[in-house]
GROMACS .gro file of C-alpha atoms in nm:
model
  247
    1UNK     CA    1  -0.604   0.036   2.683
    2UNK     CA    2  -0.511   0.211   2.358
    3UNK     CA    3  -0.375  -0.011   2.081
    4UNK     CA    4  -0.165   0.081   1.781
    5UNK     CA    5  -0.449  -0.028   1.555
    6UNK     CA    6  -0.688   0.221   1.718
    7UNK     CA    7  -0.538   0.501   1.506
    8UNK     CA    8  -0.631   0.595   1.151
    9UNK     CA    9  -0.346   0.824   1.054
   10UNK     CA   10   0.030   0.832   1.114
   11UNK     CA   11   0.204   1.169   1.088
   12UNK     CA   12   0.569   1.111   1.010
   13UNK     CA   13   0.873   1.316   1.062
   14UNK     CA   14   1.087   1.234   0.759
   15UNK     CA   15   1.451   1.323   0.816
   16UNK     CA   16   1.585   1.117   1.103
   17UNK     CA   17   1.284   0.883   1.107
   18UNK     CA   18   1.255   0.762   0.747
   19UNK     CA   19   1.576   0.909   0.603
   20UNK     CA   20   1.923   0.876   0.756
   21UNK     CA   21   1.978   1.249   0.754
   22UNK     CA   22   2.263   1.243   1.006
   23UNK     CA   23   2.479   1.039   0.767
   24UNK     CA   24   2.365   1.266   0.484
   25UNK     CA   25   2.469   1.576   0.678
   26UNK     CA   26   2.808   1.433   0.769
   27UNK     CA   27   2.872   1.329   0.409
   28UNK     CA   28   2.775   1.675   0.284
   29UNK     CA   29   3.018   1.836   0.528
   30UNK     CA   30   3.314   1.631   0.399
   31UNK     CA   31   3.456   1.893   0.158
   32UNK     CA   32   3.462   2.146   0.442
   33UNK     CA   33   3.597   1.893   0.692
   34UNK     CA   34   3.878   1.793   0.457
   35UNK     CA   35   4.011   2.146   0.501
   36UNK     CA   36   3.908   2.213   0.859
   37UNK     CA   37   4.010   1.887   1.024
   38UNK     CA   38   4.373   1.948   0.944
   39UNK     CA   39   4.383   2.212   1.216
   40UNK     CA   40   4.054   2.176   1.406
   41UNK     CA   41   3.920   1.818   1.418
   42UNK     CA   42   3.561   1.766   1.531
   43UNK     CA   43   3.375   1.446   1.617
   44UNK     CA   44   3.064   1.328   1.435
   45UNK     CA   45   2.853   1.386   1.747
   46UNK     CA   46   2.986   1.736   1.807
   47UNK     CA   47   2.940   1.831   1.442
   48UNK     CA   48   2.578   1.712   1.444
   49UNK     CA   49   2.509   1.903   1.766
   50UNK     CA   50   2.667   2.213   1.613
   51UNK     CA   51   2.461   2.163   1.297
   52UNK     CA   52   2.127   2.146   1.477
   53UNK     CA   53   2.216   2.441   1.702
   54UNK     CA   54   2.291   2.660   1.401
   55UNK     CA   55   1.997   2.519   1.202
   56UNK     CA   56   1.747   2.588   1.483
   57UNK     CA   57   1.866   2.947   1.523
   58UNK     CA   58   1.831   3.010   1.148
   59UNK     CA   59   1.485   2.851   1.136
   60UNK     CA   60   1.366   3.049   1.438
   61UNK     CA   61   1.483   3.374   1.282
   62UNK     CA   62   1.362   3.288   0.931
   63UNK     CA   63   1.052   3.066   0.956
   64UNK     CA   64   0.961   3.110   0.589
   65UNK     CA   65   1.309   3.050   0.449
   66UNK     CA   66   1.325   2.751   0.215
   67UNK     CA   67   1.499   2.455   0.375
   68UNK     CA   68   1.759   2.432   0.097
   69UNK     CA   69   1.850   2.793   0.179
   70UNK     CA   70   1.856   2.711   0.551
   71UNK     CA   71   2.106   2.433   0.480
   72UNK     CA   72   2.320   2.664   0.268
   73UNK     CA   73   2.326   2.922   0.546
   74UNK     CA   74   2.411   2.653   0.803
   75UNK     CA   75   2.712   2.552   0.593
   76UNK     CA   76   2.831   2.911   0.556
   77UNK     CA   77   2.785   2.979   0.929
   78UNK     CA   78   2.961   2.663   1.045
   79UNK     CA   79   3.250   2.728   0.807
   80UNK     CA   80   3.304   3.087   0.920
   81UNK     CA   81   3.200   3.089   1.285
   82UNK     CA   82   3.334   2.750   1.393
   83UNK     CA   83   3.621   2.675   1.158
   84UNK     CA   84   3.721   3.028   1.059
   85UNK     CA   85   3.703   2.935   0.692
   86UNK     CA   86   3.533   3.105   0.399
   87UNK     CA   87   3.296   2.884   0.203
   88UNK     CA   88   3.208   2.980  -0.152
   89UNK     CA   89   2.850   3.035  -0.258
   90UNK     CA   90   2.884   2.724  -0.474
   91UNK     CA   91   2.990   2.516  -0.173
   92UNK     CA   92   2.701   2.652   0.033
   93UNK     CA   93   2.455   2.577  -0.248
   94UNK     CA   94   2.592   2.224  -0.287
   95UNK     CA   95   2.533   2.162   0.083
   96UNK     CA   96   2.182   2.302   0.045
   97UNK     CA   97   2.113   2.062  -0.240
   98UNK     CA   98   2.264   1.759  -0.064
   99UNK     CA   99   1.924   1.647   0.064
  100UNK     CA  100   1.872   1.487  -0.277
  101UNK     CA  101   2.141   1.230  -0.189
  102UNK     CA  102   2.024   1.146   0.165
  103UNK     CA  103   1.921   0.780   0.177
  104UNK     CA  104   1.638   0.593   0.356
  105UNK     CA  105   1.711   0.365   0.649
  106UNK     CA  106   1.718   0.000   0.537
  107UNK     CA  107   1.382  -0.083   0.697
  108UNK     CA  108   1.191   0.229   0.590
  109UNK     CA  109   1.039   0.143   0.253
  110UNK     CA  110   0.908  -0.201   0.348
  111UNK     CA  111   0.774  -0.069   0.679
  112UNK     CA  112   0.586   0.212   0.504
  113UNK     CA  113   0.437  -0.037   0.257
  114UNK     CA  114   0.309  -0.252   0.542
  115UNK     CA  115   0.183   0.041   0.748
  116UNK     CA  116  -0.003   0.182   0.445
  117UNK     CA  117  -0.241  -0.114   0.471
  118UNK     CA  118  -0.358   0.007   0.813
  119UNK     CA  119  -0.322   0.388   0.815
  120UNK     CA  120  -0.327   0.706   0.614
  121UNK     CA  121   0.040   0.808   0.580
  122UNK     CA  122   0.117   1.178   0.623
  123UNK     CA  123   0.452   1.356   0.598
  124UNK     CA  124   0.498   1.659   0.823
  125UNK     CA  125   0.853   1.771   0.759
  126UNK     CA  126   1.091   2.063   0.801
  127UNK     CA  127   1.168   2.077   0.431
  128UNK     CA  128   1.074   2.259   0.112
  129UNK     CA  129   0.868   2.104  -0.165
  130UNK     CA  130   1.144   2.086  -0.427
  131UNK     CA  131   1.387   1.915  -0.189
  132UNK     CA  132   1.125   1.668  -0.071
  133UNK     CA  133   1.048   1.570  -0.430
  134UNK     CA  134   1.385   1.390  -0.439
  135UNK     CA  135   1.311   1.214  -0.110
  136UNK     CA  136   0.962   1.116  -0.221
  137UNK     CA  137   1.105   0.933  -0.522
  138UNK     CA  138   1.360   0.751  -0.305
  139UNK     CA  139   1.086   0.637  -0.068
  140UNK     CA  140   0.797   0.558  -0.302
  141UNK     CA  141   0.941   0.439  -0.633
  142UNK     CA  142   0.886   0.065  -0.660
  143UNK     CA  143   0.799   0.032  -0.291
  144UNK     CA  144   0.430  -0.048  -0.332
  145UNK     CA  145   0.283   0.246  -0.141
  146UNK     CA  146   0.229   0.621  -0.174
  147UNK     CA  147   0.198   0.893   0.088
  148UNK     CA  148  -0.158   1.017   0.132
  149UNK     CA  149  -0.062   1.374   0.225
  150UNK     CA  150   0.262   1.571   0.223
  151UNK     CA  151   0.296   1.884   0.436
  152UNK     CA  152   0.619   2.083   0.436
  153UNK     CA  153   0.747   2.380   0.630
  154UNK     CA  154   0.716   2.573   0.304
  155UNK     CA  155   0.342   2.496   0.294
  156UNK     CA  156   0.289   2.604   0.653
  157UNK     CA  157   0.529   2.895   0.693
  158UNK     CA  158   0.703   2.768   1.005
  159UNK     CA  159   0.934   2.496   1.124
  160UNK     CA  160   0.876   2.229   1.386
  161UNK     CA  161   0.862   2.225   1.684
  162UNK     CA  162   0.623   2.517   1.626
  163UNK     CA  163   0.276   2.400   1.726
  164UNK     CA  164   0.132   2.561   1.413
  165UNK     CA  165   0.279   2.280   1.204
  166UNK     CA  166   0.096   2.013   1.401
  167UNK     CA  167  -0.226   2.211   1.420
  168UNK     CA  168  -0.209   2.258   1.044
  169UNK     CA  169  -0.167   1.881   0.998
  170UNK     CA  170  -0.455   1.801   1.233
  171UNK     CA  171  -0.682   2.043   1.048
  172UNK     CA  172  -0.586   1.895   0.711
  173UNK     CA  173  -0.648   1.531   0.804
  174UNK     CA  174  -0.986   1.621   0.949
  175UNK     CA  175  -1.071   1.821   0.638
  176UNK     CA  176  -0.951   1.546   0.401
  177UNK     CA  177  -1.078   1.232   0.575
  178UNK     CA  178  -1.278   1.332   0.883
  179UNK     CA  179  -1.003   1.193   1.108
  180UNK     CA  180  -1.011   1.338   1.459
  181UNK     CA  181  -0.701   1.441   1.656
  182UNK     CA  182  -0.725   1.141   1.889
  183UNK     CA  183  -0.704   0.913   1.582
  184UNK     CA  184  -0.375   1.071   1.468
  185UNK     CA  185  -0.037   0.948   1.591
  186UNK     CA  186   0.287   1.141   1.534
  187UNK     CA  187   0.558   0.886   1.452
  188UNK     CA  188   0.906   1.030   1.476
  189UNK     CA  189   1.265   0.999   1.588
  190UNK     CA  190   1.317   1.351   1.723
  191UNK     CA  191   1.186   1.400   2.074
  192UNK     CA  192   1.250   1.774   2.048
  193UNK     CA  193   1.092   1.842   1.708
  194UNK     CA  194   0.794   1.606   1.729
  195UNK     CA  195   0.718   1.446   2.063
  196UNK     CA  196   0.738   1.762   2.275
  197UNK     CA  197   0.478   1.940   2.057
  198UNK     CA  198   0.270   1.619   2.045
  199UNK     CA  199   0.268   1.623   2.425
  200UNK     CA  200   0.153   1.984   2.431
  201UNK     CA  201  -0.140   1.897   2.203
  202UNK     CA  202  -0.236   1.587   2.403
  203UNK     CA  203  -0.150   1.347   2.119
  204UNK     CA  204  -0.030   0.993   2.170
  205UNK     CA  205   0.294   0.928   1.981
  206UNK     CA  206   0.536   0.661   1.869
  207UNK     CA  207   0.909   0.719   1.920
  208UNK     CA  208   1.129   0.561   1.654
  209UNK     CA  209   1.449   0.556   1.861
  210UNK     CA  210   1.706   0.502   1.587
  211UNK     CA  211   2.027   0.358   1.731
  212UNK     CA  212   2.314   0.606   1.732
  213UNK     CA  213   2.098   0.909   1.657
  214UNK     CA  214   2.222   1.237   1.798
  215UNK     CA  215   1.978   1.510   1.697
  216UNK     CA  216   1.680   1.538   1.932
  217UNK     CA  217   1.737   1.184   2.051
  218UNK     CA  218   1.815   1.202   2.423
  219UNK     CA  219   1.556   1.255   2.695
  220UNK     CA  220   1.834   1.367   2.932
  221UNK     CA  221   1.928   1.656   2.699
  222UNK     CA  222   1.572   1.787   2.715
  223UNK     CA  223   1.548   1.738   3.090
  224UNK     CA  224   1.862   1.949   3.136
  225UNK     CA  225   1.669   2.229   2.963
  226UNK     CA  226   1.368   2.175   3.188
  227UNK     CA  227   1.162   2.000   2.919
  228UNK     CA  228   0.979   1.679   3.006
  229UNK     CA  229   0.884   1.454   2.718
  230UNK     CA  230   0.670   1.142   2.704
  231UNK     CA  231   0.563   0.903   2.429
  232UNK     CA  232   0.316   0.617   2.411
  233UNK     CA  233   0.524   0.360   2.222
  234UNK     CA  234   0.895   0.317   2.156
  235UNK     CA  235   1.052   0.113   1.876
  236UNK     CA  236   1.412   0.075   1.763
  237UNK     CA  237   1.309   0.094   1.396
  238UNK     CA  238   1.002   0.167   1.188
  239UNK     CA  239   1.017  -0.196   1.080
  240UNK     CA  240   0.974  -0.303   1.442
  241UNK     CA  241   0.666  -0.082   1.468
  242UNK     CA  242   0.520  -0.239   1.153
  243UNK     CA  243   0.588  -0.585   1.301
  244UNK     CA  244   0.391  -0.490   1.613
  245UNK     CA  245   0.099  -0.354   1.410
  246UNK     CA  246   0.080  -0.681   1.216
  247UNK     CA  247   0.078  -0.906   1.523
   0.00000   0.00000   0.00000
């Protein structure tokens, strides 16, 4: 029977798994919502679903677009197409830059420190390098660990769930450390962005099922689209996964 400690490398999704991006997104939408909600209120859940629908379409059409520009275009599109409002280029750019203010989940930093004693820690994220630099500081500074490898959509030229992103990561960890695919475990919150491609590549995975998450978080949503997803382990937090590793 496979154990968590059989693996040598964890490949993390960042936003949604390590960083509370849903709160960050909602906060960044507040200037727009302060105008729109007067005539067209929208729930947190519906806004997040709208966000990821628009985001996915933009990423599919523009796989090499920087993530900060993707976010700016999402803001412009949601403002015009959903709320019938014009957003200024400054407002769009501010939304695109909001990733710098997105905060880690309370358990993230300590869990990463503990996991770093057992695994190589790899980031595989739908982000650009400049935006991730802000996140890296929030996660690493004073936390007692450092990521071993950081791979962004900008580095790869595509966005997850494209299999190229995972194949790129697998090639890099083998090149860097001689770690084979069966020794690599994707560790992520989003079933859609991470676990579905992990399934296609025959990788075991750990689902960090953050309570209250909306984006990519429901098996039933995928099943309605005819997509079956499995995972090897499930934890409510990354801290709970670190606890299990240390048992």
